[in-house]
Amino acid sequence: MKLDTLADAVGEWLRGTGPESDIVMSSRVRLARNVAQYPFVSRMSDQDRGEVERFLRERISSSSVGKELDYIDVGRLEEIDRQFLVERQLISREHAEAQGARGVAIDGLEQVSLMINEEDHLRIQCMHSGLDLRGAWEQIRGVDDQIGSAVPYAYHPKWGYLTACPTNVGTGIRVSVMLHLPALVITRQIDKVFRSLHKISLAVRGLYGEGSQAMGDFYQISNQTTLGKSEEELVEQVGDVVPVLIDYERRAREFLVRETQQNVHDQVSRAYGILRTAQTITAEETMQLLSRVRMGVLLGLIGDVKIADINSLLIRTQPAHLQKLRGVELDTKDRNIERARYLRRHFEGGPSGSPN
Amino acid sequence: MKCQECDKQAVFHITELETGEVRELHLCEDHARTYLNQSESAEGDDDEKASGGGLTGPLTVGQTADELALLDKKACPMCGITFFEFRNQGRLGCPHDYVHFEKELEPLIANIHGAAQHTGRKPQRPQADEGSQLSEGSQLPEGTEELTTVIGLRRSMQEAIACEDYEQAREVRDGIRGIEDRWLPDAARDPGSPPAGPPTS
Ligand SMILES: [Zn+2]
Ligand SMILES: [Zn+2]
């Protein structure tokens, strides 16, 4: 697979389609699995690591799902290419930064990714645009069955699927949705929402950028426990709370328009103004401003921008994407200048202007 | 290592697992007691804490430093990880750890998940090829304990080779092959290896 060809597409998590996609960016399910006859990743020798990588790669590629996947040898990628895969949410940051034999198998739609030698020997992920946890679950279950019929997953009748960290043991499942919640942030209700989610054993994480600072108003909600409930129950546990959050966010957006029309219009217009005129801009600020413009478009306060364009800018202004599109490696300072130039060129092109 | 709160020797190495984040604490006995008392009482009246689940809370209840030190030295016979290493890293060494350290892990896992019995899916066992030696009667068990013993056998094979006890090494290797043949019927073997026979007794 040529990574450069991926750069032209936006990837599944920013496709901007699917149910409730004004608020739900993507739905994701991942399964943690280990091969029974090897130590867990942190205890593997270099030889074990190489053998597990080869064992899983061969058995995945000879399965029927494997025929639709491209395999990338992450251990041999340049740093910028690993970063690129992180930005597309096809591998984790930990997987990008690890050492030794490891890889990822990805399908053409970028919905399915199988990470080899992450924290566990195998991490299967399935991502769908918008709110579609059920669809993502059905798909990953099929993939897991196919791989599992060729790979002896470490399993114990009492503890379920055995994982390197006891926080994942049992089902090994992490069910999550990425939500765009700008109005809950602006109306300062987001902390209250998070506290109530914690009480029902759900975890909330911001979307992180180059630093460790949360970016934009994007939040990931996921299950915290993996043992004692079935996979379906855990999918439901996350799925059940999403309509409630969507409703909160919609009401907060309506409140903003009704009660603070000038203020919110001013905020999104200023955000739009900066994006169109800045001469140098960080990835974090870009994401923050794009988030506000995205809300402005959805509220009908900005007329000449499409949501699909915003989504595409969200990914293309990230560091590795920016450099891939430009075709050269840039340091932070030059990236900020290039990012501002990219944004100006995009918005100068008018309503449907292509950045290329 | 010094206690992170004072100059005394740190004897408690606590790994807290919260929302997937690992936090390490190195404390002397006094500070550890204070810390654990705090987190216990915090858990009592703060229901937000219930979801996070400290790794060490229940573990240390009623255990003296001596008992802990002894437990810390307990090592998994397959991968060799000690409980001390697990507590420091928050990551287990191999699937057998869930059996070998079951008594110690059970309260931690129950605390994290609020349950101690898996009720989800079961793996699809690798299917034997037609005409393979796997007879219909010899169904593979649900648990993969037997296959995981290969991790320990590989270690003893290495040790035998290091001691130049090749006879022993061969025997262990045949044992490994016997198990792998049962569990990985269509295993891609090294090109040079002879076809696998039945396990030698
Ligand atoms: Zn101290
Ligand atoms: Zn072990």
Coordinates of C-alpha atoms and ligand atoms in Angstrom, one line a residue:
Chain A
M1 CA 0.0 0.0 0.0
K2 CA 1.3 3.4 -0.9
L3 CA 0.7 5.7 2.0
D4 CA 0.8 8.7 -0.3
T5 CA -2.4 7.6 -2.0
L6 CA -4.1 7.5 1.4
A7 CA -3.3 11.2 1.9
D8 CA -5.8 12.1 -0.8
A9 CA -8.7 10.5 1.0
V10 CA -10.0 11.7 4.4
G11 CA -10.2 8.3 6.1
E12 CA -13.2 6.7 7.8
W13 CA -13.2 8.7 11.0
L14 CA -13.6 12.0 9.1
R15 CA -15.7 10.9 6.2
G16 CA -18.5 12.9 7.8
T17 CA -21.3 10.4 6.8
G18 CA -23.5 8.0 8.7
P19 CA -26.3 8.6 11.2
E20 CA -26.0 11.6 13.5
S21 CA -22.8 12.7 11.9
D22 CA -23.3 16.3 12.8
I23 CA -22.3 15.2 16.3
V24 CA -21.0 11.7 16.1
M25 CA -17.7 11.7 14.1
S26 CA -17.1 7.9 14.3
S27 CA -17.9 4.6 16.1
R28 CA -15.2 2.2 16.9
V29 CA -14.8 -1.2 18.4
R30 CA -11.5 -2.9 19.2
L31 CA -10.6 -6.3 20.5
A32 CA -7.4 -7.3 22.4
R33 CA -6.1 -10.8 21.6
N34 CA -2.9 -12.7 22.4
V35 CA -1.4 -15.9 21.0
A36 CA -1.4 -18.6 23.7
Q37 CA 2.1 -20.0 23.0
Y38 CA 4.1 -16.7 23.5
P39 CA 4.8 -14.3 26.4
F40 CA 2.9 -11.0 26.3
V41 CA 4.6 -8.2 24.4
S42 CA 6.5 -6.5 27.3
R43 CA 8.1 -9.9 28.2
M44 CA 9.0 -11.0 24.7
S45 CA 12.5 -11.5 23.5
D46 CA 13.4 -10.0 20.1
Q47 CA 13.1 -13.5 18.6
D48 CA 9.6 -14.0 20.2
R49 CA 8.6 -10.7 18.8
G50 CA 9.7 -11.6 15.3
E51 CA 8.0 -15.0 15.5
V52 CA 4.7 -13.6 16.7
E53 CA 4.8 -10.9 14.0
R54 CA 5.4 -13.6 11.3
F55 CA 2.9 -16.1 12.8
L56 CA 0.1 -13.5 12.9
R57 CA 0.9 -11.9 9.6
E58 CA 0.9 -15.3 7.8
R59 CA -2.3 -16.5 9.5
I60 CA -4.1 -13.2 8.9
S61 CA -3.1 -13.0 5.2
S62 CA -4.3 -16.6 4.6
S63 CA -7.7 -15.9 6.2
S64 CA -10.5 -14.8 3.9
V65 CA -10.6 -11.3 5.5
G66 CA -6.8 -11.1 5.0
K67 CA -7.2 -11.1 1.3
E68 CA -8.8 -7.7 1.5
L69 CA -6.1 -6.2 3.7
D70 CA -2.8 -4.5 3.0
Y71 CA 0.0 -5.2 5.4
I72 CA 2.4 -2.4 6.5
D73 CA 5.6 -3.2 8.2
V74 CA 5.5 -0.5 10.9
G75 CA 8.9 -1.4 12.2
R76 CA 10.5 -0.3 8.9
L77 CA 8.5 2.9 8.4
E78 CA 9.9 6.4 8.7
E79 CA 8.7 8.4 11.7
I80 CA 6.6 10.6 9.5
D81 CA 4.8 7.7 8.0
R82 CA 4.1 6.2 11.4
Q83 CA 2.8 9.6 12.5
F84 CA 0.6 9.7 9.4
L85 CA -1.0 6.4 10.4
V86 CA -1.6 7.7 13.9
E87 CA -3.3 10.8 12.6
R88 CA -5.6 8.6 10.5
Q89 CA -6.3 6.5 13.7
L90 CA -5.2 3.3 12.0
I91 CA -2.5 2.7 14.6
S92 CA -2.1 4.0 18.2
R93 CA 0.6 6.4 19.3
E94 CA 2.1 3.7 21.5
H95 CA 2.3 1.3 18.5
A96 CA 4.0 4.1 16.4
E97 CA 6.6 4.8 19.1
A98 CA 7.3 1.1 20.1
Q99 CA 10.4 -0.7 19.1
G100 CA 11.0 -3.9 17.1
A101 CA 9.0 -6.2 14.8
R102 CA 5.4 -4.9 14.5
G103 CA 2.9 -4.2 11.7
V104 CA -0.6 -3.3 10.8
A105 CA -3.0 -4.7 8.3
I106 CA -5.6 -2.2 6.8
D107 CA -8.5 -2.6 4.4
G108 CA -9.0 -0.2 1.5
L109 CA -11.8 1.7 3.2
E110 CA -9.7 2.2 6.3
Q111 CA -12.5 0.6 8.4
V112 CA -10.6 -2.4 9.6
S113 CA -7.1 -2.3 11.1
L114 CA -5.2 -5.1 12.8
M115 CA -2.2 -4.0 14.8
I116 CA 0.4 -6.7 15.6
N117 CA 2.6 -6.3 18.7
E118 CA 1.0 -3.3 20.2
E119 CA 0.3 -3.7 24.0
D120 CA -1.2 -7.1 23.1
H121 CA -0.1 -9.4 20.3
L122 CA -3.1 -8.5 18.2
R123 CA -5.4 -5.5 18.4
I124 CA -8.3 -5.6 16.0
Q125 CA -10.1 -2.4 15.3
C126 CA -13.2 -1.6 13.3
M127 CA -14.3 2.0 12.7
H128 CA -17.4 3.3 11.0
S129 CA -18.4 6.9 10.3
G130 CA -21.2 8.4 12.3
L131 CA -23.2 6.5 14.9
D132 CA -22.9 2.9 13.9
L133 CA -21.6 0.8 16.9
R134 CA -23.8 -2.1 15.9
G135 CA -22.4 -2.2 12.4
A136 CA -18.8 -1.9 13.7
W137 CA -19.5 -4.7 16.2
E138 CA -21.0 -7.0 13.6
Q139 CA -18.0 -6.4 11.3
I140 CA -15.3 -6.9 13.9
R141 CA -17.0 -10.1 15.2
G142 CA -16.7 -11.6 11.7
V143 CA -13.0 -10.6 11.5
D144 CA -12.4 -12.0 15.0
D145 CA -14.0 -15.3 14.1
Q146 CA -12.0 -15.7 11.0
I147 CA -8.6 -14.9 12.6
G148 CA -9.6 -16.9 15.7
S149 CA -10.2 -20.0 13.7
A150 CA -6.6 -19.9 12.6
V151 CA -4.9 -18.5 15.7
P152 CA -5.1 -20.0 19.2
Y153 CA -6.1 -17.0 21.2
A154 CA -5.0 -17.2 24.9
Y155 CA -8.2 -18.0 26.7
H156 CA -9.3 -19.1 30.2
P157 CA -12.8 -20.2 31.0
K158 CA -13.0 -18.0 34.1
W159 CA -11.0 -14.9 32.9
G160 CA -12.0 -15.0 29.2
Y161 CA -9.5 -13.6 26.7
L162 CA -6.2 -13.1 28.5
T163 CA -4.6 -9.7 28.0
A164 CA -1.3 -8.1 29.0
C165 CA -3.1 -5.6 31.3
P166 CA -5.8 -6.9 33.6
T167 CA -7.9 -3.8 32.7
N168 CA -8.7 -5.4 29.3
V169 CA -9.2 -9.1 30.4
G170 CA -12.4 -10.9 29.6
T171 CA -13.9 -9.7 26.4
G172 CA -10.9 -7.5 25.5
I173 CA -13.4 -5.1 24.0
R174 CA -13.2 -1.3 23.9
V175 CA -16.3 0.3 22.4
S176 CA -16.1 4.0 21.7
V177 CA -17.6 6.9 19.9
M178 CA -15.9 10.1 18.9
L179 CA -18.2 13.1 19.6
H180 CA -18.0 16.7 18.6
L181 CA -19.4 18.7 21.5
P182 CA -18.6 22.4 21.0
A183 CA -21.8 23.7 22.5
L184 CA -21.5 21.7 25.7
V185 CA -18.0 23.1 26.0
I186 CA -19.0 26.7 25.4
T187 CA -22.0 26.5 27.8
R188 CA -19.6 24.9 30.4
Q189 CA -21.7 21.8 30.9
I190 CA -19.1 19.4 29.6
D191 CA -17.6 18.6 33.0
K192 CA -21.0 17.8 34.5
V193 CA -21.6 15.5 31.6
F194 CA -18.3 13.8 32.2
R195 CA -18.8 13.3 35.9
S196 CA -22.1 11.6 35.2
L197 CA -20.5 9.3 32.6
H198 CA -17.8 8.3 35.1
K199 CA -20.6 7.2 37.5
I200 CA -21.9 4.7 35.0
S201 CA -18.4 3.3 34.3
L202 CA -17.7 5.1 31.1
A203 CA -14.4 6.8 30.3
V204 CA -14.0 10.1 28.5
R205 CA -10.9 11.2 26.7
G206 CA -10.1 14.3 24.7
L207 CA -8.5 14.1 21.3
Y208 CA -4.8 14.8 21.6
G209 CA -2.5 16.5 19.2
E210 CA 1.3 16.9 19.1
G211 CA 1.4 17.9 22.7
S212 CA -0.7 16.4 25.5
Q213 CA -3.3 19.2 25.3
A214 CA -6.8 18.3 24.3
M215 CA -7.8 19.7 20.9
G216 CA -10.9 21.0 19.5
D217 CA -14.1 19.9 21.1
F218 CA -13.7 16.2 20.2
Y219 CA -14.3 13.7 22.9
Q220 CA -14.1 9.9 23.0
I221 CA -16.6 8.0 25.2
S222 CA -15.8 4.4 25.9
N223 CA -16.5 1.5 28.3
Q224 CA -14.1 1.0 31.2
T225 CA -14.8 -2.5 32.2
T226 CA -14.4 -5.6 30.0
L227 CA -15.2 -8.5 32.3
G228 CA -18.5 -9.9 33.5
K229 CA -20.6 -8.5 30.7
S230 CA -21.0 -9.8 27.2
E231 CA -19.7 -7.9 24.2
E232 CA -23.3 -7.1 23.2
E233 CA -24.0 -5.7 26.6
L234 CA -20.9 -3.5 26.5
V235 CA -21.8 -2.3 23.0
E236 CA -25.2 -1.4 24.4
Q237 CA -23.8 0.3 27.5
V238 CA -21.9 2.8 25.3
G239 CA -24.6 2.9 22.6
D240 CA -27.4 3.7 25.1
V241 CA -25.7 6.9 26.4
V242 CA -25.0 8.4 22.9
P243 CA -28.5 9.5 22.1
V244 CA -28.6 11.3 25.5
L245 CA -25.4 13.1 24.8
I246 CA -26.6 14.0 21.3
D247 CA -29.7 15.4 22.8
Y248 CA -27.7 17.5 25.4
E249 CA -25.5 18.9 22.6
R250 CA -28.4 19.7 20.3
R251 CA -30.2 21.5 23.2
A252 CA -27.0 23.4 24.0
R253 CA -26.6 24.5 20.4
E254 CA -30.2 25.7 20.3
F255 CA -29.7 27.6 23.5
L256 CA -26.6 29.3 22.1
V257 CA -28.5 30.4 19.0
R258 CA -31.6 31.5 20.9
E259 CA -30.0 33.2 23.9
T260 CA -26.6 34.4 22.6
Q261 CA -27.1 34.7 18.9
Q262 CA -24.6 37.6 18.6
N263 CA -22.0 36.1 20.8
V264 CA -21.9 32.7 19.1
H265 CA -22.1 34.3 15.7
D266 CA -19.2 36.5 16.6
Q267 CA -17.2 33.6 17.9
V268 CA -17.5 31.4 14.8
S269 CA -17.0 34.4 12.5
R270 CA -13.8 35.3 14.3
A271 CA -12.6 31.7 14.1
Y272 CA -13.4 31.6 10.4
G273 CA -11.6 34.9 10.0
I274 CA -8.4 33.7 11.6
L275 CA -8.4 30.5 9.6
R276 CA -8.7 32.5 6.3
T277 CA -6.0 35.1 7.2
A278 CA -3.4 33.7 9.6
Q279 CA 0.2 33.6 8.5
T280 CA 1.4 31.0 10.9
I281 CA -0.8 28.6 13.0
T282 CA -0.3 25.6 15.2
A283 CA -2.2 22.3 14.7
E284 CA -3.9 22.7 18.1
E285 CA -5.2 26.2 17.3
T286 CA -6.3 25.0 13.8
M287 CA -8.3 22.2 15.3
Q288 CA -9.9 24.4 17.9
L289 CA -10.9 27.0 15.2
L290 CA -12.1 24.4 12.8
S291 CA -14.2 22.9 15.5
R292 CA -15.9 26.3 16.1
V293 CA -16.4 26.8 12.4
R294 CA -17.9 23.3 12.0
M295 CA -20.4 24.2 14.7
G296 CA -21.1 27.6 12.9
V297 CA -21.8 25.8 9.6
L298 CA -24.2 23.3 11.4
L299 CA -26.0 26.2 13.0
G300 CA -26.4 28.0 9.7
L301 CA -24.2 30.9 10.8
I302 CA -21.6 30.3 8.1
G303 CA -23.1 29.7 4.7
D304 CA -20.3 29.0 2.2
V305 CA -18.5 26.1 3.8
K306 CA -19.2 22.4 3.6
I307 CA -18.9 20.1 6.6
A308 CA -17.0 17.6 4.4
D309 CA -14.4 20.4 3.7
I310 CA -14.0 21.1 7.4
N311 CA -13.5 17.4 8.1
S312 CA -11.0 17.1 5.3
L313 CA -9.1 20.1 6.7
L314 CA -9.1 18.6 10.2
I315 CA -7.0 15.7 9.0
R316 CA -4.9 17.5 6.3
T317 CA -3.7 20.2 8.6
Q318 CA -2.2 17.6 11.0
P319 CA 1.6 17.6 11.0
A320 CA 2.4 14.4 9.0
H321 CA -0.5 14.9 6.5
L322 CA 0.7 18.5 5.9
Q323 CA 4.2 17.3 5.1
K324 CA 3.0 14.5 3.0
L325 CA 0.8 16.8 0.9
R326 CA 3.7 19.3 0.6
G327 CA 6.1 16.5 -0.3
V328 CA 8.8 17.7 2.1
E329 CA 9.7 17.4 5.7
L330 CA 9.2 20.6 7.7
D331 CA 10.2 21.6 11.2
T332 CA 7.5 22.9 13.6
K333 CA 8.0 26.6 12.6
D334 CA 7.8 25.9 8.9
R335 CA 4.9 23.6 9.4
N336 CA 2.9 26.4 11.1
I337 CA 3.6 28.7 8.1
E338 CA 2.7 25.9 5.6
R339 CA -0.5 25.1 7.6
A340 CA -1.6 28.8 7.4
R341 CA -0.8 28.9 3.7
Y342 CA -2.7 25.7 3.1
L343 CA -5.8 27.1 5.0
R344 CA -5.7 30.4 3.2
R345 CA -5.4 28.7 -0.2
H346 CA -8.3 26.4 0.7
F347 CA -10.7 29.2 1.7
E348 CA -9.6 31.6 -1.1
G349 CA -10.9 28.9 -3.5
G350 CA -14.4 29.8 -2.6
P351 CA -17.3 27.5 -1.5
S352 CA -16.2 24.4 -3.3
G353 CA -12.6 25.3 -3.8
S354 CA -10.2 22.4 -3.8
P355 CA -7.0 23.0 -1.8
N356 CA -4.9 21.3 -4.5
Chain B
M1 CA 15.0 3.6 45.9
K2 CA 13.9 6.3 48.2
C3 CA 10.3 7.0 49.2
Q4 CA 8.9 9.8 47.1
E5 CA 7.4 11.5 50.1
C6 CA 10.4 11.3 52.5
D7 CA 14.1 10.1 52.7
K8 CA 13.3 6.6 53.9
Q9 CA 13.8 3.5 51.8
A10 CA 10.8 2.8 49.6
V11 CA 9.4 -0.7 50.3
F12 CA 6.0 -0.3 48.6
H13 CA 5.9 0.0 44.8
I14 CA 2.4 0.7 43.9
T15 CA 1.0 0.7 40.4
E16 CA -2.4 2.4 40.0
L17 CA -4.3 1.7 36.9
E18 CA -6.9 4.3 36.1
T19 CA -8.7 4.7 32.8
G20 CA -5.9 3.0 31.0
E21 CA -3.3 5.2 32.6
V22 CA -0.5 3.8 34.7
R23 CA 0.7 5.7 37.7
E24 CA 3.6 4.5 39.8
L25 CA 4.2 5.3 43.4
H26 CA 7.2 4.4 45.5
L27 CA 6.6 4.8 49.2
C28 CA 8.1 3.9 52.6
E29 CA 5.9 1.8 54.9
D30 CA 4.5 4.8 56.8
H31 CA 3.6 6.7 53.7
A32 CA 2.2 3.7 52.0
R33 CA -0.1 3.1 54.9
T34 CA -1.3 6.7 54.8
Y35 CA -1.8 6.5 51.1
L36 CA -3.7 3.2 51.2
N37 CA -5.9 4.4 54.0
Q38 CA -6.7 7.5 52.0
S39 CA -7.6 5.6 48.9
E40 CA -9.7 3.1 50.8
S41 CA -11.8 5.7 52.6
A42 CA -12.0 7.6 49.3
E43 CA -13.4 4.6 47.7
G44 CA -16.0 4.2 50.4
D45 CA -17.8 7.4 49.9
D46 CA -16.9 8.4 46.4
D47 CA -18.7 6.5 43.8
E48 CA -16.7 8.0 41.0
K49 CA -13.7 6.1 42.3
A50 CA -15.4 2.8 41.9
S51 CA -15.0 2.8 38.2
G52 CA -11.2 3.5 38.2
G53 CA -10.1 0.7 40.5
G54 CA -6.7 0.9 42.1
L55 CA -4.5 -2.1 41.4
T56 CA -3.2 -2.3 44.9
G57 CA -6.0 -1.4 47.2
P58 CA -7.4 -4.9 48.0
L59 CA -4.0 -6.5 47.6
T60 CA -2.3 -4.8 50.5
V61 CA -5.2 -5.2 53.0
G62 CA -3.9 -7.3 55.9
Q63 CA -0.6 -7.9 54.3
T64 CA 2.6 -7.0 56.2
A65 CA 5.7 -5.7 54.4
D66 CA 7.3 -9.1 54.9
E67 CA 4.4 -11.0 53.4
L68 CA 4.5 -8.6 50.4
A69 CA 8.2 -9.0 50.0
L70 CA 7.7 -12.8 49.8
L71 CA 4.8 -12.4 47.4
D72 CA 6.9 -10.1 45.3
K73 CA 9.5 -12.8 44.7
K74 CA 6.9 -15.3 43.5
A75 CA 7.7 -16.0 39.9
C76 CA 5.7 -17.4 37.0
P77 CA 7.2 -20.7 36.0
M78 CA 6.5 -20.0 32.3
C79 CA 7.7 -16.5 31.6
G80 CA 9.6 -15.9 34.9
I81 CA 7.9 -12.6 35.7
T82 CA 7.7 -11.9 39.5
F83 CA 4.7 -10.3 41.1
F84 CA 7.0 -7.4 42.0
E85 CA 7.7 -6.8 38.3
F86 CA 4.1 -6.9 37.5
R87 CA 3.2 -4.4 40.2
N88 CA 5.9 -2.1 38.9
Q89 CA 4.9 -2.2 35.2
G90 CA 1.2 -2.9 35.5
R91 CA 1.6 -5.5 32.7
L92 CA 1.6 -9.2 33.0
G93 CA 4.3 -11.5 31.4
C94 CA 2.3 -14.3 29.9
P95 CA -1.2 -16.0 29.8
H96 CA -0.2 -18.4 32.6
D97 CA 0.1 -15.4 35.1
Y98 CA -3.7 -15.4 35.4
V99 CA -3.4 -19.0 36.8
H100 CA -0.2 -18.7 38.7
F101 CA -1.1 -15.4 40.4
E102 CA -4.8 -16.1 40.4
K103 CA -5.2 -15.6 44.2
E104 CA -3.5 -12.2 44.1
L105 CA -5.1 -11.1 40.9
E106 CA -8.6 -12.0 41.6
P107 CA -9.3 -9.1 44.1
L108 CA -7.6 -6.7 41.8
I109 CA -9.6 -7.8 38.8
A110 CA -12.8 -7.8 40.8
N111 CA -12.1 -4.3 41.9
I112 CA -11.4 -3.1 38.4
H113 CA -14.3 -4.8 36.7
G114 CA -16.8 -5.4 39.5
A115 CA -16.9 -9.0 38.3
A116 CA -14.7 -12.1 38.3
Q117 CA -16.2 -14.4 35.7
H118 CA -16.1 -14.0 31.9
T119 CA -19.6 -14.2 30.3
G120 CA -18.7 -13.1 26.8
R121 CA -17.7 -14.9 23.6
K122 CA -15.5 -18.0 23.4
P123 CA -12.8 -18.6 20.8
Q124 CA -13.4 -20.6 17.7
R125 CA -10.7 -23.3 18.0
P126 CA -8.3 -23.7 15.1
Q127 CA -9.9 -26.4 12.9
A128 CA -7.9 -29.5 12.1
D129 CA -7.3 -30.1 8.4
E130 CA -9.1 -33.1 7.0
G131 CA -6.8 -36.1 7.2
S132 CA -4.8 -34.6 10.0
Q133 CA -3.8 -36.7 13.0
L134 CA -6.4 -35.0 15.2
S135 CA -9.0 -37.6 15.7
E136 CA -12.6 -36.7 16.3
G137 CA -12.4 -37.8 19.9
S138 CA -9.5 -35.5 20.9
Q139 CA -11.4 -32.2 21.2
L140 CA -9.3 -29.3 22.3
P141 CA -10.3 -27.9 25.6
E142 CA -11.7 -24.3 25.9
G143 CA -8.8 -23.0 27.9
T144 CA -5.4 -22.7 26.3
E145 CA -3.3 -23.6 29.4
E146 CA -1.7 -26.6 27.7
L147 CA -0.5 -24.5 24.7
T148 CA 0.9 -21.8 27.0
T149 CA 3.2 -24.4 28.7
V150 CA 5.2 -24.2 25.5
I151 CA 6.6 -20.9 26.8
G152 CA 8.2 -22.7 29.8
L153 CA 9.3 -25.6 27.7
R154 CA 11.1 -23.3 25.3
R155 CA 13.0 -21.8 28.3
S156 CA 14.0 -25.3 29.5
M157 CA 15.1 -26.2 26.0
Q158 CA 17.3 -23.1 25.9
E159 CA 18.7 -24.0 29.3
A160 CA 19.5 -27.6 28.2
I161 CA 21.2 -26.3 25.1
A162 CA 23.3 -23.9 27.3
C163 CA 24.3 -26.9 29.4
E164 CA 25.1 -28.8 26.3
D165 CA 22.6 -31.5 27.4
Y166 CA 21.4 -32.1 23.8
E167 CA 19.6 -35.3 24.7
Q168 CA 17.4 -33.4 27.1
A169 CA 17.0 -30.5 24.6
R170 CA 15.7 -32.9 22.0
E171 CA 13.2 -34.4 24.4
V172 CA 11.9 -31.1 25.3
R173 CA 11.7 -30.0 21.7
D174 CA 9.7 -33.1 20.9
G175 CA 7.4 -32.3 23.7
I176 CA 6.9 -28.8 22.3
R177 CA 6.1 -30.2 18.8
G178 CA 3.6 -32.7 20.3
I179 CA 1.7 -29.8 21.9
E180 CA 1.9 -27.5 18.9
D181 CA 0.7 -30.3 16.6
R182 CA -2.5 -30.6 18.6
W183 CA -3.1 -26.9 18.7
L184 CA -1.7 -25.7 15.4
P185 CA -2.5 -28.5 13.1
D186 CA -1.5 -26.6 9.9
A187 CA 1.4 -24.8 11.5
A188 CA 3.8 -23.4 9.0
R189 CA 7.0 -25.1 10.1
D190 CA 10.6 -24.2 9.3
P191 CA 11.4 -25.7 5.9
G192 CA 14.2 -27.9 7.3
S193 CA 12.3 -29.5 10.1
P194 CA 11.3 -33.1 9.8
P195 CA 7.6 -33.9 9.8
A196 CA 6.3 -33.9 13.3
G197 CA 5.7 -37.2 14.9
P198 CA 3.6 -38.1 17.9
P199 CA 5.0 -36.8 21.2
T200 CA 7.7 -38.9 22.6
S201 CA 6.9 -40.4 26.0
Ligands
ZN1 ZN 8.0 8.1 53.3
ZN2 ZN 4.1 -15.8 33.1

